[in-house]
Amino acid sequence: MNDTRGKLIDAAVETLRVRGIAGISARTIAATAGVNQALVFYHFGTVAGLVDAACRESTAARVALYRDRLGAVGSLHDLLILGRELNAAEREAGNVAILAQVLAGAQQDPVLAATARDSLQLWVAEIEAVLARVLAGSPVGELADAASLAPAVAAAFIGIELYEGVDASAAAAGLDALENLSVLAEVLEDLGSVGRRALRTRIRRARAGSGN
Amino acid sequence: MNDTRGKLIDAAVETLRVRGIAGISARTIAATAGVNQALVFYHFGTVAGLVDAACRESTAARVALYRDRLGAVGSLHDLLILGRELNAAEREAGNVAILAQVLAGAQQDPVLAATARDSLQLWVAEIEAVLARVLAGSPVGELADAASLAPAVAAAFIGIELYEGVDASAAAAGLDALENLSVLAEVLEDLGSVGRRALRTRIRRARAGSGN
DNA sequence: GTCTATAGAGGGATAGAC
DNA sequence: GTCTATCCCTCTATAGAC
């Protein structure tokens, strides 16, 4: 709405990025925004209320920024390229870092938990739509559905983002390794009906017993 | 060493679990331990010093608890079963939750970053050893090495653990879906030399150009 | 809608008695 | 090694002037 409200939202995002969930306070946010501390309570009631609004609004803005690109993804290969770019850009902008901070705080605070769940859901919904398209043309679709896989992808993304903060090179190597594993899916596609038959046999065997 | 020191370590772990990195203080930890607040500073210098020691010691204890079981893993299937059990047990004990909290705090604090890196490394080293054994007998080993993959596995594990705190059913479904994807590796093994040839063709193509 | 001022709680850390 | 007492800071939140 008005300008101060927007400045506080932006400052909350920035403060969460720079000082983390443990360093957030009405005073630190207001100082970053360049406004009076009391305005946090006037506009948002509590500090938690401001963090809630900031997380939701900034996530919605970031997701909207990628909606078109995500909509253009037609293959696993496209998805991996976009995922890499998204990882770098979000790291730069700090939105995944913010989600990670709110997610950490959410483990003990039911209000923050709702914020984190809803914000993550914005990403999960996009990821799910893309996965549904990519998996439809692949034998891998017989193994896992997009709705189940999407939260795992989002969660893994955040875990790796956190890991990047303490060991950037290991995290980068890990992302490379995961990317390489996608070749498994491509090989299965290359093998056509032979691969598909082997896959179905395996699935039957796994469902019947120990699978080994 | 002495008893108070141990009580403070245990209390720090418990407080990190119950109140998170944002709710940690010498007073909250001392109250949980049932000792005087000033003893935090006598034994550990600062609150951060206590958190550091607590994270390192509790992680080392949890890893030691699983070392034998991890050493007995001989196949991807074994690894997935143990992974599931480990996920449930660590969730119960709260050690992954603690690592997640320290990891969140580590994004802004270089001292905590070292704590998180070293503690995670304890898990990563174990995971790497297991992966090296499992991948040696599988064509998947041609795609990714254990050293690169291990940090990604640990990071993803933590991300999913955080996700469980805000949406337990989605996180569980995600773990199931990831588990199903492991069938991809088994199918490739089933296909023997045919699969291996297809895999090598794919890798050559991927390294040469766009891979699609 | 924005400011100052302030209440009241909680926090890190230390001095000094025991 | 443990305790009390305390300093001084930061925090949330509100009252009330402008």
mmCIF file of N, CA and C in Angstrom, chain A residues 15-114:
data_model
loop_
_atom_site.group_PDB
_atom_site.id
_atom_site.type_symbol
_atom_site.label_atom_id
_atom_site.label_comp_id
_atom_site.label_asym_id
_atom_site.label_seq_id
_atom_site.Cartn_x
_atom_site.Cartn_y
_atom_site.Cartn_z
ATOM 1 N N THR A 15 17.142 -7.935 6.055
ATOM 2 C CA THR A 15 17.645 -8.249 7.393
ATOM 3 C C THR A 15 17.677 -9.760 7.632
ATOM 4 N N LEU A 16 16.644 -10.443 7.139
ATOM 5 C CA LEU A 16 16.600 -11.903 7.247
ATOM 6 C C LEU A 16 17.785 -12.513 6.509
ATOM 7 N N ARG A 17 18.130 -11.906 5.387
ATOM 8 C CA ARG A 17 19.225 -12.406 4.557
ATOM 9 C C ARG A 17 20.572 -12.179 5.245
ATOM 10 N N VAL A 18 20.737 -10.978 5.819
ATOM 11 C CA VAL A 18 22.038 -10.585 6.350
ATOM 12 C C VAL A 18 22.240 -11.063 7.790
ATOM 13 N N ARG A 19 21.182 -11.058 8.588
ATOM 14 C CA ARG A 19 21.340 -11.386 10.004
ATOM 15 C C ARG A 19 20.663 -12.675 10.424
ATOM 16 N N GLY A 20 19.844 -13.242 9.544
ATOM 17 C CA GLY A 20 19.221 -14.519 9.869
ATOM 18 C C GLY A 20 18.054 -14.387 10.829
ATOM 19 N N ILE A 21 17.375 -15.492 11.052
ATOM 20 C CA ILE A 21 16.190 -15.501 11.899
ATOM 21 C C ILE A 21 16.559 -15.173 13.350
ATOM 22 N N ALA A 22 17.791 -15.489 13.738
ATOM 23 C CA ALA A 22 18.218 -15.227 15.117
ATOM 24 C C ALA A 22 18.531 -13.747 15.341
ATOM 25 N N GLY A 23 18.758 -12.997 14.268
ATOM 26 C CA GLY A 23 19.149 -11.593 14.415
ATOM 27 C C GLY A 23 18.053 -10.614 14.033
ATOM 28 N N ILE A 24 16.851 -11.143 13.839
ATOM 29 C CA ILE A 24 15.750 -10.289 13.405
ATOM 30 C C ILE A 24 15.112 -9.592 14.615
ATOM 31 N N SER A 25 14.811 -8.306 14.464
ATOM 32 C CA SER A 25 14.091 -7.577 15.511
ATOM 33 C C SER A 25 13.481 -6.334 14.885
ATOM 34 N N ALA A 26 12.516 -5.759 15.573
ATOM 35 C CA ALA A 26 11.889 -4.537 15.050
ATOM 36 C C ALA A 26 12.948 -3.464 14.836
ATOM 37 N N ARG A 27 13.914 -3.414 15.736
ATOM 38 C CA ARG A 27 14.954 -2.381 15.636
ATOM 39 C C ARG A 27 15.892 -2.605 14.460
ATOM 40 N N THR A 28 16.343 -3.846 14.257
ATOM 41 C CA THR A 28 17.265 -4.099 13.145
ATOM 42 C C THR A 28 16.565 -3.869 11.802
ATOM 43 N N ILE A 29 15.305 -4.277 11.713
ATOM 44 C CA ILE A 29 14.574 -4.080 10.456
ATOM 45 C C ILE A 29 14.353 -2.592 10.196
ATOM 46 N N ALA A 30 13.903 -1.878 11.237
ATOM 47 C CA ALA A 30 13.608 -0.446 11.074
ATOM 48 C C ALA A 30 14.867 0.333 10.701
ATOM 49 N N ALA A 31 15.999 -0.057 11.274
ATOM 50 C CA ALA A 31 17.256 0.616 10.960
ATOM 51 C C ALA A 31 17.597 0.423 9.483
ATOM 52 N N THR A 32 17.428 -0.812 8.987
ATOM 53 C CA THR A 32 17.684 -1.084 7.573
ATOM 54 C C THR A 32 16.734 -0.288 6.676
ATOM 55 N N ALA A 33 15.488 -0.167 7.116
ATOM 56 C CA ALA A 33 14.482 0.548 6.319
ATOM 57 C C ALA A 33 14.655 2.062 6.423
ATOM 58 N N GLY A 34 15.357 2.504 7.457
ATOM 59 C CA GLY A 34 15.513 3.931 7.678
ATOM 60 C C GLY A 34 14.254 4.584 8.216
ATOM 61 N N VAL A 35 13.469 3.810 8.949
ATOM 62 C CA VAL A 35 12.244 4.376 9.537
ATOM 63 C C VAL A 35 12.230 4.085 11.040
ATOM 64 N N ASN A 36 11.250 4.631 11.716
ATOM 65 C CA ASN A 36 11.166 4.461 13.160
ATOM 66 C C ASN A 36 10.699 3.063 13.554
ATOM 67 N N GLN A 37 11.280 2.591 14.630
ATOM 68 C CA GLN A 37 11.013 1.242 15.117
ATOM 69 C C GLN A 37 9.540 0.991 15.439
ATOM 70 N N ALA A 38 8.872 2.015 15.948
ATOM 71 C CA ALA A 38 7.468 1.858 16.358
ATOM 72 C C ALA A 38 6.554 1.571 15.161
ATOM 73 N N LEU A 39 7.014 1.922 13.955
ATOM 74 C CA LEU A 39 6.165 1.728 12.775
ATOM 75 C C LEU A 39 5.988 0.261 12.417
ATOM 76 N N VAL A 40 6.922 -0.585 12.867
ATOM 77 C CA VAL A 40 6.757 -2.019 12.655
ATOM 78 C C VAL A 40 5.452 -2.473 13.289
ATOM 79 N N PHE A 41 5.203 -1.988 14.509
ATOM 80 C CA PHE A 41 4.019 -2.420 15.255
ATOM 81 C C PHE A 41 2.761 -1.741 14.732
ATOM 82 N N TYR A 42 2.916 -0.510 14.253
ATOM 83 C CA TYR A 42 1.758 0.184 13.675
ATOM 84 C C TYR A 42 1.272 -0.543 12.411
ATOM 85 N N HIS A 43 2.219 -0.953 11.558
ATOM 86 C CA HIS A 43 1.826 -1.534 10.268
ATOM 87 C C HIS A 43 1.587 -3.040 10.315
ATOM 88 N N PHE A 44 2.302 -3.732 11.206
ATOM 89 C CA PHE A 44 2.210 -5.204 11.173
ATOM 90 C C PHE A 44 1.853 -5.845 12.512
ATOM 91 N N GLY A 45 1.627 -5.059 13.535
ATOM 92 C CA GLY A 45 1.205 -5.593 14.820
ATOM 93 C C GLY A 45 2.337 -6.162 15.640
ATOM 94 N N THR A 46 3.056 -7.145 15.058
ATOM 95 C CA THR A 46 4.197 -7.756 15.742
ATOM 96 C C THR A 46 5.335 -7.949 14.739
ATOM 97 N N VAL A 47 6.502 -8.262 15.245
ATOM 98 C CA VAL A 47 7.644 -8.562 14.371
ATOM 99 C C VAL A 47 7.340 -9.796 13.531
ATOM 100 N N ALA A 48 6.732 -10.802 14.175
ATOM 101 C CA ALA A 48 6.387 -12.029 13.452
ATOM 102 C C ALA A 48 5.431 -11.723 12.297
ATOM 103 N N GLY A 49 4.517 -10.780 12.525
ATOM 104 C CA GLY A 49 3.584 -10.401 11.469
ATOM 105 C C GLY A 49 4.301 -9.813 10.261
ATOM 106 N N LEU A 50 5.337 -9.029 10.524
ATOM 107 C CA LEU A 50 6.118 -8.451 9.433
ATOM 108 C C LEU A 50 6.918 -9.524 8.696
ATOM 109 N N VAL A 51 7.520 -10.421 9.455
ATOM 110 C CA VAL A 51 8.284 -11.508 8.831
ATOM 111 C C VAL A 51 7.361 -12.360 7.957
ATOM 112 N N ASP A 52 6.190 -12.638 8.471
ATOM 113 C CA ASP A 52 5.197 -13.403 7.719
ATOM 114 C C ASP A 52 4.886 -12.722 6.386
ATOM 115 N N ALA A 53 4.538 -11.445 6.436
ATOM 116 C CA ALA A 53 4.191 -10.706 5.213
ATOM 117 C C ALA A 53 5.375 -10.640 4.253
ATOM 118 N N ALA A 54 6.565 -10.407 4.811
ATOM 119 C CA ALA A 54 7.763 -10.272 3.971
ATOM 120 C C ALA A 54 8.070 -11.576 3.238
ATOM 121 N N CYS A 55 7.976 -12.696 3.944
ATOM 122 C CA CYS A 55 8.275 -14.003 3.340
ATOM 123 C C CYS A 55 7.273 -14.318 2.240
ATOM 124 N N ARG A 56 6.001 -14.127 2.538
ATOM 125 C CA ARG A 56 4.963 -14.411 1.539
ATOM 126 C C ARG A 56 5.109 -13.527 0.306
ATOM 127 N N GLU A 57 5.267 -12.227 0.528
ATOM 128 C CA GLU A 57 5.303 -11.309 -0.613
ATOM 129 C C GLU A 57 6.560 -11.490 -1.455
ATOM 130 N N SER A 58 7.697 -11.680 -0.789
ATOM 131 C CA SER A 58 8.928 -11.797 -1.576
ATOM 132 C C SER A 58 8.948 -13.123 -2.337
ATOM 133 N N THR A 59 8.436 -14.186 -1.722
ATOM 134 C CA THR A 59 8.392 -15.460 -2.437
ATOM 135 C C THR A 59 7.464 -15.370 -3.641
ATOM 136 N N ALA A 60 6.291 -14.773 -3.435
ATOM 137 C CA ALA A 60 5.343 -14.629 -4.546
ATOM 138 C C ALA A 60 5.977 -13.852 -5.700
ATOM 139 N N ALA A 61 6.740 -12.806 -5.361
ATOM 140 C CA ALA A 61 7.373 -11.996 -6.402
ATOM 141 C C ALA A 61 8.425 -12.804 -7.158
ATOM 142 N N ARG A 62 9.220 -13.598 -6.431
ATOM 143 C CA ARG A 62 10.259 -14.389 -7.081
ATOM 144 C C ARG A 62 9.655 -15.473 -7.964
ATOM 145 N N VAL A 63 8.610 -16.122 -7.464
ATOM 146 C CA VAL A 63 7.971 -17.179 -8.256
ATOM 147 C C VAL A 63 7.378 -16.587 -9.542
ATOM 148 N N ALA A 64 6.738 -15.433 -9.407
ATOM 149 C CA ALA A 64 6.138 -14.793 -10.587
ATOM 150 C C ALA A 64 7.201 -14.496 -11.635
ATOM 151 N N LEU A 65 8.402 -14.147 -11.154
ATOM 152 C CA LEU A 65 9.508 -13.811 -12.037
ATOM 153 C C LEU A 65 9.920 -15.001 -12.910
ATOM 154 N N TYR A 66 9.683 -16.213 -12.421
ATOM 155 C CA TYR A 66 10.133 -17.411 -13.139
ATOM 156 C C TYR A 66 8.999 -18.186 -13.794
ATOM 157 N N ARG A 67 7.767 -17.705 -13.618
ATOM 158 C CA ARG A 67 6.621 -18.483 -14.098
ATOM 159 C C ARG A 67 6.707 -18.766 -15.600
ATOM 160 N N ASP A 68 7.047 -17.764 -16.387
ATOM 161 C CA ASP A 68 7.119 -17.955 -17.843
ATOM 162 C C ASP A 68 8.215 -18.949 -18.214
ATOM 163 N N ARG A 69 9.368 -18.783 -17.578
ATOM 164 C CA ARG A 69 10.494 -19.685 -17.883
ATOM 165 C C ARG A 69 10.147 -21.125 -17.516
ATOM 166 N N LEU A 70 9.507 -21.294 -16.365
ATOM 167 C CA LEU A 70 9.112 -22.637 -15.942
ATOM 168 C C LEU A 70 8.086 -23.229 -16.907
ATOM 169 N N GLY A 71 7.219 -22.374 -17.403
ATOM 170 C CA GLY A 71 6.192 -22.833 -18.336
ATOM 171 C C GLY A 71 6.774 -23.301 -19.665
ATOM 172 N N ALA A 72 7.972 -22.830 -19.985
ATOM 173 C CA ALA A 72 8.590 -23.190 -21.257
ATOM 174 C C ALA A 72 9.416 -24.474 -21.178
ATOM 175 N N VAL A 73 9.564 -25.006 -19.979
ATOM 176 C CA VAL A 73 10.365 -26.227 -19.811
ATOM 177 C C VAL A 73 9.616 -27.436 -20.372
ATOM 178 N N GLY A 74 10.257 -28.159 -21.291
ATOM 179 C CA GLY A 74 9.595 -29.282 -21.915
ATOM 180 C C GLY A 74 10.306 -30.606 -21.717
ATOM 181 N N SER A 75 11.527 -30.553 -21.171
ATOM 182 C CA SER A 75 12.283 -31.792 -21.003
ATOM 183 C C SER A 75 13.087 -31.741 -19.705
ATOM 184 N N LEU A 76 13.560 -32.895 -19.297
ATOM 185 C CA LEU A 76 14.393 -32.975 -18.100
ATOM 186 C C LEU A 76 15.638 -32.117 -18.262
ATOM 187 N N HIS A 77 16.162 -32.119 -19.483
ATOM 188 C CA HIS A 77 17.361 -31.333 -19.772
ATOM 189 C C HIS A 77 17.106 -29.832 -19.575
ATOM 190 N N ASP A 78 15.983 -29.342 -20.117
ATOM 191 C CA ASP A 78 15.595 -27.942 -19.905
ATOM 192 C C ASP A 78 15.483 -27.645 -18.418
ATOM 193 N N LEU A 79 14.860 -28.560 -17.713
ATOM 194 C CA LEU A 79 14.600 -28.359 -16.285
ATOM 195 C C LEU A 79 15.898 -28.212 -15.502
ATOM 196 N N LEU A 80 16.890 -29.038 -15.848
ATOM 197 C CA LEU A 80 18.160 -28.974 -15.138
ATOM 198 C C LEU A 80 18.887 -27.666 -15.404
ATOM 199 N N ILE A 81 18.830 -27.216 -16.651
ATOM 200 C CA ILE A 81 19.469 -25.938 -16.987
ATOM 201 C C ILE A 81 18.809 -24.799 -16.223
ATOM 202 N N LEU A 82 17.477 -24.778 -16.228
ATOM 203 C CA LEU A 82 16.759 -23.727 -15.518
ATOM 204 C C LEU A 82 17.008 -23.815 -14.016
ATOM 205 N N GLY A 83 17.081 -25.049 -13.513
ATOM 206 C CA GLY A 83 17.323 -25.246 -12.079
ATOM 207 C C GLY A 83 18.645 -24.645 -11.647
ATOM 208 N N ARG A 84 19.663 -24.837 -12.480
ATOM 209 C CA ARG A 84 20.963 -24.267 -12.185
ATOM 210 C C ARG A 84 20.928 -22.739 -12.154
ATOM 211 N N GLU A 85 20.253 -22.174 -13.160
ATOM 212 C CA GLU A 85 20.153 -20.726 -13.250
ATOM 213 C C GLU A 85 19.363 -20.173 -12.065
ATOM 214 N N LEU A 86 18.302 -20.862 -11.724
ATOM 215 C CA LEU A 86 17.451 -20.465 -10.613
ATOM 216 C C LEU A 86 18.228 -20.514 -9.303
ATOM 217 N N ASN A 87 19.018 -21.555 -9.147
ATOM 218 C CA ASN A 87 19.856 -21.689 -7.949
ATOM 219 C C ASN A 87 20.786 -20.496 -7.804
ATOM 220 N N ALA A 88 21.455 -20.139 -8.897
ATOM 221 C CA ALA A 88 22.401 -19.011 -8.853
ATOM 222 C C ALA A 88 21.683 -17.696 -8.601
ATOM 223 N N ALA A 89 20.562 -17.476 -9.299
ATOM 224 C CA ALA A 89 19.850 -16.202 -9.186
ATOM 225 C C ALA A 89 19.222 -16.039 -7.803
ATOM 226 N N GLU A 90 18.616 -17.108 -7.290
ATOM 227 C CA GLU A 90 17.970 -17.017 -5.980
ATOM 228 C C GLU A 90 19.012 -16.873 -4.883
ATOM 229 N N ARG A 91 20.141 -17.488 -5.088
ATOM 230 C CA ARG A 91 21.234 -17.326 -4.127
ATOM 231 C C ARG A 91 21.646 -15.852 -4.074
ATOM 232 N N GLU A 92 21.777 -15.286 -5.261
ATOM 233 C CA GLU A 92 22.131 -13.861 -5.390
ATOM 234 C C GLU A 92 21.091 -12.980 -4.718
ATOM 235 N N ALA A 93 19.821 -13.202 -5.049
ATOM 236 C CA ALA A 93 18.740 -12.369 -4.510
ATOM 237 C C ALA A 93 18.447 -12.714 -3.060
ATOM 238 N N GLY A 94 18.773 -13.922 -2.670
ATOM 239 C CA GLY A 94 18.612 -14.294 -1.268
ATOM 240 C C GLY A 94 17.237 -14.792 -0.889
ATOM 241 N N ASN A 95 16.433 -15.155 -1.890
ATOM 242 C CA ASN A 95 15.099 -15.608 -1.482
ATOM 243 C C ASN A 95 15.095 -17.003 -0.891
ATOM 244 N N VAL A 96 15.879 -17.892 -1.443
ATOM 245 C CA VAL A 96 15.924 -19.237 -0.861
ATOM 246 C C VAL A 96 16.529 -19.168 0.532
ATOM 247 N N ALA A 97 17.502 -18.291 0.695
ATOM 248 C CA ALA A 97 18.109 -18.124 2.008
ATOM 249 C C ALA A 97 17.063 -17.669 3.023
ATOM 250 N N ILE A 98 16.180 -16.775 2.592
ATOM 251 C CA ILE A 98 15.124 -16.284 3.475
ATOM 252 C C ILE A 98 14.156 -17.398 3.815
ATOM 253 N N LEU A 99 13.754 -18.159 2.801
ATOM 254 C CA LEU A 99 12.873 -19.302 3.043
ATOM 255 C C LEU A 99 13.521 -20.263 4.037
ATOM 256 N N ALA A 100 14.816 -20.473 3.893
ATOM 257 C CA ALA A 100 15.519 -21.373 4.800
ATOM 258 C C ALA A 100 15.483 -20.838 6.227
ATOM 259 N N GLN A 101 15.663 -19.547 6.399
ATOM 260 C CA GLN A 101 15.622 -18.949 7.734
ATOM 261 C C GLN A 101 14.234 -19.071 8.352
ATOM 262 N N VAL A 102 13.225 -18.773 7.560
ATOM 263 C CA VAL A 102 11.850 -18.877 8.065
ATOM 264 C C VAL A 102 11.519 -20.341 8.370
ATOM 265 N N LEU A 103 12.019 -21.226 7.527
ATOM 266 C CA LEU A 103 11.792 -22.654 7.731
ATOM 267 C C LEU A 103 12.451 -23.128 9.029
ATOM 268 N N ALA A 104 13.615 -22.604 9.315
ATOM 269 C CA ALA A 104 14.294 -22.956 10.567
ATOM 270 C C ALA A 104 13.492 -22.448 11.757
ATOM 271 N N GLY A 105 13.012 -21.221 11.669
ATOM 272 C CA GLY A 105 12.199 -20.677 12.738
ATOM 273 C C GLY A 105 10.855 -21.369 12.860
ATOM 274 N N ALA A 106 10.377 -21.908 11.743
ATOM 275 C CA ALA A 106 9.056 -22.548 11.713
ATOM 276 C C ALA A 106 9.003 -23.844 12.507
ATOM 277 N N GLN A 107 10.163 -24.434 12.764
ATOM 278 C CA GLN A 107 10.186 -25.712 13.500
ATOM 279 C C GLN A 107 9.651 -25.554 14.920
ATOM 280 N N GLN A 108 9.687 -24.330 15.438
ATOM 281 C CA GLN A 108 9.248 -24.111 16.818
ATOM 282 C C GLN A 108 8.063 -23.169 16.938
ATOM 283 N N ASP A 109 7.672 -22.539 15.831
ATOM 284 C CA ASP A 109 6.628 -21.513 15.888
ATOM 285 C C ASP A 109 5.518 -21.828 14.877
ATOM 286 N N PRO A 110 4.332 -22.169 15.362
ATOM 287 C CA PRO A 110 3.239 -22.580 14.476
ATOM 288 C C PRO A 110 2.839 -21.494 13.467
ATOM 289 N N VAL A 111 2.958 -20.225 13.854
ATOM 290 C CA VAL A 111 2.603 -19.145 12.920
ATOM 291 C C VAL A 111 3.605 -19.102 11.778
ATOM 292 N N LEU A 112 4.894 -19.150 12.118
ATOM 293 C CA LEU A 112 5.928 -19.186 11.075
ATOM 294 C C LEU A 112 5.808 -20.462 10.235
ATOM 295 N N ALA A 113 5.345 -21.549 10.854
ATOM 296 C CA ALA A 113 5.193 -22.801 10.110
ATOM 297 C C ALA A 113 4.178 -22.626 8.986
ATOM 298 N N ALA A 114 3.083 -21.936 9.277
ATOM 299 C CA ALA A 114 2.081 -21.685 8.240
ATOM 300 C C ALA A 114 2.662 -20.804 7.139
#
